[in-house]
Amino acid sequence: MSTYPYHTIPTTHVRLLRPACKPSCHDSGGNLAYEFVNVPLESNPRYTALSYTWGVDEAVQCVTLNGHKVPIKKNLYAFLRRHYNFLPLSHVDEAYLWVDAICINQSDEHEKSVQLAIMGEIYKRASRIALWLGEDDGGGSDIAIGCWLRLIDKVRQGETIDLSDLPGLEIRALHNLALRDYWHRVWVWHEASTPNVPSDILCGDERIPLQDAFVVNDAIRTTLLHNLQVTETLPWIPELQTMYELVQTRSSHIRTEVLADDRPPMEDGSWNSLMSMLWATRDLQATDARDRIYALFPIYRDIRGRLPFRVRSGEPVEETYRDACVFIFRNEKDLRLLLLCNISNLPASTHSWIPNFKTLVQPFEIIGSHRLFHASGPRPPRVSVSDDRRFINLHGIRVDVVSESHLGLASPNQQVGPFDIEHWHPKFRIWFRSISKFISKGKDDRTYKGRTRLSEAADQLLALGMSPGLRLQRTGSVFHWPVFSVAAGADPPDIETVKAGFVDLFLRLGHASLFWTAHGYLGLGDQHIRAGDIVVVFYGLSVPMVVRRSALFWRIIGPCFVVGMMDGEALRLGAREEVFAIF
C-alpha cells in the first residue's frame, strides 16, 4: 500500500504518526505532513488509536511521511484532514496517532504477524480511541448523533425514552447510521470494545462519546421491546448493542493463566471460547479473509489469557481456517462449527468440515434458532481430528435417506427485500401451489409418523417449528398454511392477507429446499440437497445434518430441519451408532 522505505522495529515497539508542522500548516489543498516516531509500548506513550474501515477504493490520496509521498485511501484521508477538529490539542507533540494502514509495513508479512499479535495491547495502551464512521453521506448522520446527544441527559437522569421522543426524521437518520459499513467489519469489534479507554464516535463533523452512544442505543432498544415496536426502519443499532455487551464482558473479566483447552465450551451468549466468538461475529466482514479469525485474537487473549494458536500472517486462507477448526474440534469440542458448513458456500477449502468464514451463506434460520432444538438429546459430542488434519471423525446415528427434494422460494443471491409485495406475490403463488402438491403427493390429509396430521407437520415445517414473530421461540401454535386446500385446487393465500405469516416464512426458510425421506420424514435443508443424501444426528449437535457419500468419506451438505426429529427422537429409534469420517 505504501512506497515508504520502512525500517525494522523491535517486536514490542510501534510506529506513531506525529504532525510534521503546526495544525495551521495543513492547508485546504490537502498537504498533510507527518513524521514517524518509534516507541516501545511499555513506555506508555500518549496517542490516539484509530478504528475505521479501509474501504475497497484505490489509494489515490497522499500524505507526506518523513518527506516521502505515501498513498492512502479516501476514508483515512478524510479522518486525517479532520483530526485536529475532532481532538483539539494545545500542542502538536500531543497529537500522536496510530493508524494500522500506515504504522504497520503492510508489505512485510513477518511484521504484520508480530503487530497483529500485540494489536490488543496497542488499543488498550492508547490514551484515546477514535471510532471514525466516515464522512456524512447524506443519510442524516448529523441528525442521528444529534438525537443521541439530545437524549443522553434524559436517560442519565433516569427518565425513559418514549416513542414520541423520536420523530420520523431522527428514526430514519438512526436507521441509516446503522447501515454504515463500520458496524459490520470484524476488526472494528475488537477495537470498539477495548475496555477502560476513552472512545469517541466520529462521523463527519459530529462526535459523541462511545459510552453515551451505548447508553442511548440501549434505552431505545428497551423502548422498542416494551412497545413491541418492530418496523422496517429501526432507530436502533443491534451491532452497537452487542459491542456494549462485549465491552462489559472484557471489562469484568479477570485474566487467568488457565490454558484455553482446560475450560469447557460455553453457551451461545458467551465470548469465552473461539467458537462462541466466531458464532457471534459470523455475519461480519473482513477485507483480508484470514482476519475473520485473527481479528478475534485480541478479544480471545483478554478473556482466555492467551492466543488460541500462533498467528501466521501470509499463509493461505484455507490453512488459517483449518487452524481455527482444528483448535475448536480438538480443544473446545463445539459442534456448532458444523452449522456454518454447507454446500452453498463458496469454497475456501476442499474439506467440507471447514467453513468459508469470509462468505458464510446461511440457507435458512436453523442457524439462529438451533438452541431451541435437541436432536441429539443429552449425548455429549464425540469428535476427533486425523493426525494429518485432513478429515474429522464424528459419532452419530443415521436417520434416513433423502428420496426427493423441492427448491425453496428465494434464490441465494436474491436482492429484492422480503416486504416487496408486488415482486413476491406471483412468485409466492406459483411456489406455494407447487410445494402443496409436493407435500400432499396427490393424497388427502393423513397421519404423519403416527403422532400428528401431515397438514400440521407441514405447518411445523414452514414455520421451522417456531411461533409467529421475530422472537424465536417454540411456545404456542405455529402459523397455519392451507397446503391441502391449495393442493386440491384452491387459490394460494394472498400475501397482503397473510403478510405477517409470509414474512416469517420468508425470513426463516430463506432459500432452503424441502425434502422427503425414504421412510416418510418431511424436512428442509440446503438448496443443493438431492436424492441419496443421508440425514444424520451427530452426538452433541442440536439439529440434524445432511451428508453425502464421497468414495471412502462423507461430505457435509448442511444442517436440516426434520419434522419429528428435532427433540431426540432419533435416539429412540434403536439405530446403530456409527462413526462418520468427514472429508
XYZ file of C-alpha atoms in Angstrom:
583
model
C 0.000 0.000 0.000
C 2.920 2.342 0.666
C 6.134 3.327 -1.125
C 7.668 4.423 2.158
C 11.070 2.775 2.921
C 10.187 1.154 6.248
C 12.918 0.096 8.685
C 12.570 -2.886 11.002
C 11.424 -2.098 14.547
C 11.690 -4.259 17.695
C 8.801 -6.637 18.284
C 7.450 -4.664 21.258
C 7.686 -1.269 19.528
C 5.134 0.613 17.449
C 5.385 3.450 14.973
C 3.336 6.549 15.776
C 2.433 9.414 13.457
C 3.340 12.910 14.590
C 2.319 16.011 12.598
C 5.409 17.494 10.995
C 4.117 21.051 11.432
C 1.573 23.111 13.316
C -2.113 22.449 12.526
C -2.346 25.720 10.626
C 0.129 24.354 8.102
C -2.447 21.772 6.975
C -3.952 23.789 4.201
C -7.197 23.182 2.336
C -5.253 21.714 -0.563
C -4.578 18.564 1.452
C -0.848 18.913 2.219
C -0.739 16.625 5.269
C 2.790 16.036 6.544
C 3.754 13.545 9.270
C 6.831 12.043 10.856
C 7.292 8.559 12.284
C 8.196 8.119 15.937
C 9.216 4.625 17.024
C 8.386 3.927 20.672
C 8.224 0.872 22.964
C 4.666 0.133 24.077
C 5.791 -0.384 27.668
C 6.834 3.283 27.826
C 3.103 4.166 27.818
C 3.229 6.825 25.099
C 0.192 9.087 24.684
C -1.531 8.563 21.344
C -4.914 8.157 19.695
C -5.598 4.785 18.053
C -7.840 4.969 15.012
C -10.664 2.495 14.349
C -12.080 2.783 10.820
C -12.847 0.863 7.644
C -10.247 0.740 4.913
C -12.719 0.634 2.026
C -12.298 -1.086 -1.333
C -11.349 2.006 -3.333
C -7.882 2.671 -4.707
C -5.390 4.688 -2.668
C -5.500 7.917 -4.665
C -4.902 10.462 -1.881
C -1.460 11.116 -0.420
C 0.194 12.228 2.804
C 3.830 13.169 3.254
C 5.684 10.880 5.636
C 9.242 11.808 6.556
C 9.459 13.561 3.205
C 8.026 10.623 1.190
C 4.676 10.703 -0.558
C 2.542 7.837 0.726
C -0.760 6.909 -0.976
C -3.780 6.358 1.284
C -7.475 5.693 0.734
C -10.082 8.419 0.870
C -11.752 7.372 4.150
C -8.461 7.563 6.050
C -7.569 10.801 4.312
C -10.899 12.324 5.365
C -10.164 11.490 9.003
C -6.650 12.904 8.918
C -7.978 16.128 7.437
C -10.387 16.474 10.358
C -8.097 15.151 13.067
C -7.411 18.451 14.803
C -11.070 19.445 14.773
C -12.042 16.141 16.408
C -9.279 16.167 19.003
C -8.401 19.769 19.833
C -4.970 19.792 21.459
C -2.815 22.597 22.754
C 0.435 21.142 21.484
C 1.271 19.302 18.289
C 3.540 16.935 20.220
C 0.444 15.504 21.932
C -1.307 14.728 18.650
C 0.269 11.310 18.066
C -1.760 8.839 16.031
C -1.612 5.099 15.486
C -3.133 4.050 12.153
C -2.707 0.431 11.063
C -2.565 1.102 7.305
C 0.448 3.419 7.756
C 2.094 2.436 11.037
C 2.433 -1.234 10.015
C 4.528 -2.162 6.989
C 1.754 -3.822 5.002
C 4.222 -5.441 2.590
C 6.139 -7.245 5.366
C 4.261 -10.414 6.378
C 6.534 -11.065 9.365
C 5.974 -7.585 10.780
C 2.233 -7.901 10.199
C 2.229 -11.151 12.203
C 4.144 -9.544 15.062
C 1.992 -6.420 15.148
C -1.206 -8.446 14.883
C -0.182 -10.439 17.950
C 0.062 -7.219 20.012
C -2.913 -5.464 18.422
C -4.961 -5.726 21.589
C -2.189 -4.042 23.576
C -1.893 -1.248 21.010
C -5.519 -0.275 21.559
C -5.537 -0.899 25.316
C -2.496 1.346 25.834
C -3.907 4.201 23.750
C -4.906 7.354 25.612
C -7.994 7.573 23.375
C -9.669 5.612 20.560
C -11.321 7.424 17.655
C -14.118 5.421 16.004
C -14.339 7.015 12.562
C -17.587 6.126 10.781
C -16.712 8.262 7.758
C -17.959 11.463 6.192
C -21.602 12.486 6.240
C -23.065 10.534 3.317
C -26.336 12.430 3.121
C -28.158 9.906 5.290
C -28.545 12.303 8.204
C -25.626 11.238 10.409
C -25.595 14.700 11.963
C -29.276 14.294 12.839
C -28.675 10.784 14.277
C -25.791 11.812 16.529
C -27.655 14.983 17.454
C -30.567 12.799 18.545
C -28.256 10.746 20.772
C -26.774 13.898 22.280
C -30.262 15.276 22.914
C -31.468 12.117 24.658
C -28.395 11.288 26.758
C -29.207 13.762 29.547
C -32.752 12.415 29.784
C -31.514 8.845 30.052
C -28.805 9.651 32.602
C -31.424 11.347 34.783
C -33.298 8.054 34.934
C -36.090 9.004 32.550
C -37.320 6.569 29.939
C -37.428 7.297 26.232
C -40.896 7.444 24.715
C -41.530 6.764 21.044
C -42.775 10.340 20.808
C -39.196 11.410 21.584
C -38.171 10.033 18.194
C -39.660 11.960 15.269
C -39.640 10.275 11.880
C -36.649 12.256 10.630
C -34.498 11.040 13.524
C -35.745 7.449 13.188
C -34.681 7.393 9.541
C -31.346 9.006 10.371
C -30.581 6.439 13.089
C -31.628 3.641 10.738
C -29.234 4.963 8.080
C -26.449 5.230 10.654
C -26.969 1.537 11.464
C -26.394 0.657 7.797
C -22.874 2.089 7.677
C -20.131 -0.393 6.834
C -18.279 0.418 10.048
C -20.552 -1.692 12.254
C -20.164 -4.759 10.054
C -16.363 -5.112 9.978
C -14.877 -7.710 12.316
C -11.740 -5.711 13.260
C -13.957 -2.891 14.481
C -15.478 -5.110 17.158
C -12.212 -5.685 18.972
C -11.212 -2.018 18.585
C -14.534 -0.506 19.712
C -14.881 -2.925 22.634
C -11.452 -2.140 24.112
C -12.137 -1.725 27.837
C -11.134 1.225 30.025
C -10.001 3.515 27.186
C -11.992 6.712 26.426
C -13.513 6.385 22.968
C -15.459 8.726 20.699
C -17.698 8.012 17.717
C -16.840 10.447 14.925
C -18.929 10.937 11.796
C -18.486 13.941 9.549
C -18.364 16.950 11.833
C -20.182 15.214 14.688
C -18.794 13.500 17.758
C -20.257 11.631 20.745
C -18.549 9.629 23.498
C -18.961 5.936 22.787
C -20.309 5.300 26.284
C -23.100 7.846 25.702
C -23.985 6.177 22.410
C -24.079 2.802 24.185
C -26.462 4.121 26.843
C -28.887 5.862 24.466
C -28.899 2.985 21.973
C -29.735 0.548 24.785
C -32.512 2.839 26.053
C -34.057 2.999 22.570
C -33.911 -0.794 22.342
C -35.690 -1.110 25.690
C -38.439 1.224 24.486
C -38.916 -0.713 21.245
C -39.185 -4.035 23.075
C -41.550 -2.588 25.688
C -43.846 -1.303 22.956
C -43.341 -4.406 20.778
C -42.421 -1.949 18.053
C -40.777 -3.781 15.144
C -40.683 -1.988 11.798
C -38.551 -1.989 8.671
C -36.920 1.282 9.786
C -35.455 0.787 13.255
C -33.784 3.653 15.189
C -31.502 1.148 16.887
C -28.095 -0.339 16.025
C -28.000 -4.018 17.091
C -24.245 -4.254 16.451
C -23.646 -1.355 18.841
C -25.721 -3.201 21.439
C -23.558 -6.311 21.092
C -20.386 -4.201 21.277
C -21.739 -2.755 24.537
C -22.172 -6.258 25.958
C -18.689 -7.213 24.777
C -17.152 -4.182 26.480
C -18.802 -5.252 29.731
C -17.514 -8.798 29.300
C -13.947 -7.684 28.632
C -14.046 -5.111 31.442
C -15.284 -7.516 34.074
C -13.144 -10.487 33.102
C -10.231 -11.364 35.347
C -7.384 -12.704 33.255
C -6.324 -16.196 34.223
C -3.370 -18.357 33.338
C -5.567 -21.421 32.842
C -4.996 -22.840 29.367
C -7.791 -22.434 26.845
C -8.218 -26.169 26.367
C -8.685 -26.691 30.132
C -12.073 -24.959 30.074
C -15.361 -26.373 28.804
C -17.111 -24.854 25.769
C -19.527 -22.058 26.582
C -23.095 -21.173 25.601
C -24.209 -19.032 22.657
C -24.292 -15.738 24.515
C -20.760 -16.100 25.829
C -17.474 -14.833 24.412
C -15.453 -17.366 26.378
C -14.433 -19.625 23.508
C -13.185 -19.170 19.970
C -16.304 -20.875 18.637
C -18.576 -18.534 20.579
C -16.676 -15.545 19.192
C -16.917 -16.845 15.629
C -20.596 -17.555 16.191
C -21.298 -14.041 17.478
C -19.422 -12.417 14.577
C -20.489 -14.798 11.811
C -22.195 -12.042 9.791
C -19.265 -9.600 9.934
C -16.870 -8.875 7.089
C -13.110 -8.504 6.658
C -11.000 -7.274 3.740
C -8.402 -9.985 4.338
C -10.251 -13.303 4.648
C -7.817 -14.501 7.338
C -8.875 -11.623 9.571
C -12.236 -13.296 10.128
C -10.172 -15.355 12.587
C -7.244 -13.136 13.531
C -9.367 -10.069 14.355
C -10.812 -12.036 17.283
C -7.423 -12.795 18.821
C -7.164 -9.621 20.964
C -10.605 -10.378 22.439
C -9.668 -14.020 22.985
C -6.416 -13.087 24.714
C -8.212 -10.672 27.053
C -10.740 -13.282 28.094
C -8.732 -16.508 27.927
C -5.275 -15.220 28.826
C -3.513 -16.492 25.715
C -3.898 -16.823 21.952
C -5.674 -19.957 20.682
C -2.874 -20.679 18.196
C 0.053 -18.918 16.572
C -0.560 -16.125 14.077
C 0.860 -16.980 10.668
C 0.273 -13.913 8.528
C 0.717 -14.634 4.839
C -0.313 -18.281 4.988
C -3.131 -19.450 2.668
C -6.641 -18.638 3.834
C -7.531 -22.334 3.935
C -4.744 -23.028 6.425
C -5.850 -20.231 8.746
C -9.386 -21.587 8.682
C -8.086 -25.135 9.204
C -6.063 -23.966 12.239
C -9.232 -22.466 13.748
C -11.406 -25.515 13.038
C -8.847 -27.992 14.361
C -8.485 -25.935 17.537
C -12.264 -25.821 18.039
C -12.797 -29.541 17.461
C -9.794 -30.683 19.484
C -9.936 -28.207 22.369
C -13.488 -26.900 22.630
C -15.425 -29.908 21.248
C -18.035 -27.477 19.918
C -20.013 -28.910 17.011
C -21.808 -25.622 16.300
C -18.998 -25.163 13.817
C -20.737 -27.701 11.566
C -23.805 -25.449 11.323
C -21.654 -22.984 9.384
C -20.755 -25.680 6.849
C -22.963 -26.094 3.808
C -22.502 -26.860 0.170
C -23.981 -23.483 -0.861
C -20.936 -21.661 0.498
C -18.251 -20.539 -1.891
C -15.471 -22.994 -1.005
C -12.468 -21.769 0.980
C -11.259 -25.337 1.262
C -11.612 -28.714 -0.398
C -12.726 -30.013 3.008
C -16.438 -29.806 3.759
C -15.883 -29.505 7.546
C -14.006 -26.197 7.164
C -16.469 -23.303 6.717
C -15.727 -20.383 4.457
C -15.809 -17.719 7.177
C -15.309 -14.999 4.566
C -18.683 -15.551 2.877
C -20.946 -17.547 5.144
C -24.172 -18.496 3.369
C -26.996 -19.323 5.745
C -29.654 -21.195 3.769
C -32.308 -20.766 6.462
C -32.936 -19.674 10.052
C -31.993 -23.004 11.640
C -28.571 -21.499 12.383
C -30.000 -18.711 14.513
C -32.609 -20.897 16.214
C -30.562 -24.072 16.764
C -30.539 -23.613 20.545
C -34.304 -24.319 20.593
C -33.776 -27.894 19.435
C -32.285 -31.046 20.963
C -31.892 -33.570 18.148
C -29.075 -35.455 19.888
C -30.638 -35.297 23.342
C -28.133 -35.270 26.219
C -25.411 -37.092 24.278
C -22.050 -35.246 24.509
C -20.058 -34.597 21.330
C -17.624 -37.252 20.160
C -15.267 -35.756 17.589
C -11.621 -36.257 16.658
C -9.321 -34.811 14.011
C -6.998 -37.007 11.967
C -3.274 -36.590 12.568
C -2.797 -35.122 9.088
C -5.728 -32.727 9.726
C -7.474 -33.827 6.512
C -10.678 -35.248 7.981
C -12.671 -35.467 11.200
C -14.447 -38.431 12.792
C -17.935 -37.826 14.215
C -20.091 -40.260 16.176
C -23.803 -40.294 15.487
C -26.886 -42.052 14.149
C -28.019 -42.476 10.556
C -31.678 -41.355 10.460
C -32.827 -41.790 6.865
C -32.032 -41.244 3.202
C -33.408 -38.338 1.148
C -35.772 -39.610 -1.547
C -36.832 -36.367 -3.304
C -36.482 -32.588 -2.935
C -38.130 -29.320 -3.964
C -36.389 -25.938 -4.388
C -37.091 -23.070 -1.992
C -38.882 -19.802 -2.649
C -35.860 -17.482 -2.808
C -32.560 -17.869 -4.605
C -29.342 -17.484 -2.576
C -28.438 -14.230 -4.360
C -31.923 -12.736 -4.135
C -31.613 -8.953 -3.853
C -35.261 -7.952 -3.525
C -36.372 -7.338 0.060
C -38.939 -9.617 1.723
C -41.526 -6.840 2.072
C -41.819 -6.051 -1.637
C -45.327 -7.446 -2.052
C -45.610 -6.617 -5.748
C -42.466 -8.588 -6.531
C -43.165 -11.615 -4.377
C -46.885 -12.121 -4.868
C -46.751 -14.000 -8.233
C -43.607 -15.931 -7.265
C -45.125 -16.995 -3.960
C -48.383 -18.182 -5.606
C -46.504 -20.409 -8.055
C -44.142 -21.745 -5.398
C -46.843 -22.400 -2.804
C -49.016 -24.295 -5.283
C -46.007 -26.415 -6.230
C -44.926 -27.247 -2.669
C -48.541 -28.038 -1.733
C -48.514 -30.764 -4.355
C -45.049 -31.854 -3.228
C -46.163 -32.217 0.389
C -49.582 -33.781 -0.260
C -48.333 -36.149 -3.007
C -51.816 -36.027 -4.522
C -53.475 -37.523 -1.440
C -55.764 -36.228 1.302
C -54.524 -35.171 4.699
C -53.317 -38.136 6.746
C -51.393 -39.208 9.804
C -47.727 -38.201 9.935
C -45.396 -40.626 11.740
C -48.266 -41.829 13.918
C -48.360 -38.689 16.077
C -49.969 -35.801 14.179
C -51.615 -34.903 10.879
C -49.492 -34.208 7.802
C -51.127 -30.772 7.489
C -49.854 -29.946 10.982
C -46.409 -31.297 10.096
C -46.398 -29.023 7.033
C -47.203 -26.028 9.251
C -44.332 -27.021 11.556
C -42.006 -27.298 8.582
C -42.925 -23.907 7.084
C -42.524 -22.244 10.492
C -39.368 -24.162 11.451
C -41.333 -25.323 14.480
C -41.454 -21.788 15.907
C -44.235 -19.440 16.969
C -45.018 -16.367 14.834
C -42.929 -13.227 15.285
C -39.305 -12.120 15.379
C -38.709 -13.593 18.829
C -37.576 -17.122 18.058
C -39.436 -19.448 20.406
C -41.301 -22.755 20.308
C -44.127 -21.879 22.698
C -47.679 -21.595 21.366
C -49.072 -22.533 17.983
C -47.491 -22.046 14.570
C -48.959 -20.240 11.569
C -51.381 -22.382 9.555
C -50.932 -22.732 5.789
C -53.734 -24.235 3.599
C -51.465 -26.785 1.946
C -54.087 -29.443 1.279
C -56.752 -26.968 0.146
C -54.366 -25.497 -2.421
C -53.222 -28.974 -3.489
C -56.892 -29.760 -4.150
C -57.290 -26.714 -6.427
C -57.944 -23.708 -4.150
C -56.058 -20.464 -4.744
C -52.853 -19.914 -2.747
C -53.189 -17.336 0.053
C -52.819 -13.665 -0.816
C -49.630 -12.190 0.621
C -51.398 -8.982 1.636
C -53.838 -11.037 3.688
C -51.195 -13.181 5.387
C -48.335 -10.669 5.349
C -47.053 -11.477 8.857
C -47.068 -15.196 8.115
C -45.335 -14.637 4.774
C -42.603 -12.512 6.340
C -41.955 -15.219 8.958
C -41.840 -17.887 6.251
C -39.506 -15.878 4.038
C -37.082 -14.947 6.802
C -36.985 -18.451 8.277
C -36.887 -20.575 5.144
C -34.648 -18.357 3.016
C -33.657 -20.469 0.014
C -33.879 -23.849 1.773
C -35.175 -26.833 -0.190
C -37.956 -29.082 1.045
C -37.372 -32.833 1.024
C -38.962 -36.189 1.784
C -37.014 -39.140 3.143
C -37.480 -42.794 2.226
C -39.294 -43.525 5.499
C -41.641 -40.572 5.240
C -39.957 -37.757 7.128
C -40.539 -34.206 5.889
C -37.646 -31.772 6.101
C -35.817 -28.614 4.990
C -32.185 -28.391 4.002
C -29.612 -26.815 1.711
C -30.836 -25.928 -1.782
C -28.378 -28.452 -3.279
C -29.745 -31.413 -1.345
C -30.600 -34.364 -3.584
C -31.940 -37.896 -3.529
C -29.479 -40.305 -1.935
C -28.153 -37.845 0.638
C -28.246 -39.074 4.235
C -29.839 -37.394 7.260
C -27.749 -37.983 10.386
C -27.802 -36.891 14.017
C -24.316 -36.243 15.376
C -23.880 -36.529 19.119
C -23.541 -33.120 20.724
C -25.268 -31.199 17.908
C -28.765 -29.804 18.416
C -30.010 -30.188 14.828
C -29.643 -32.968 12.245
C -27.185 -32.716 9.357
C -27.285 -33.902 5.766
C -24.184 -35.676 4.439
C -23.255 -37.218 1.096
C -21.081 -40.231 0.405
C -17.846 -39.470 -1.474
C -15.643 -42.519 -2.012
C -14.343 -43.585 1.424
C -15.508 -40.441 3.208
C -18.583 -38.311 3.777
C -19.061 -34.675 2.810
C -21.272 -32.209 4.677
C -24.204 -30.781 2.709
C -25.537 -28.692 5.594
C -27.858 -28.557 8.618
C -31.503 -29.510 8.235
C -34.861 -29.354 9.978
C -36.840 -32.613 10.059
C -40.347 -32.699 11.498
C -40.325 -35.344 14.221
C -36.534 -35.489 14.602
C -35.706 -32.275 16.463
C -36.073 -33.411 20.088
C -34.051 -36.591 20.480
C -36.460 -38.906 18.652
C -33.575 -40.440 16.662
C -32.076 -41.818 19.861
C -35.250 -43.836 20.428
C -35.211 -45.484 17.009
C -32.703 -48.081 18.106
C -30.383 -47.233 15.229
C -26.783 -48.371 15.469
C -24.158 -45.775 16.361
C -21.767 -45.064 13.508
C -18.510 -43.183 13.047
C -18.615 -40.816 10.081
C -15.280 -39.845 8.544
C -15.938 -36.361 7.141
C -13.625 -35.054 4.430
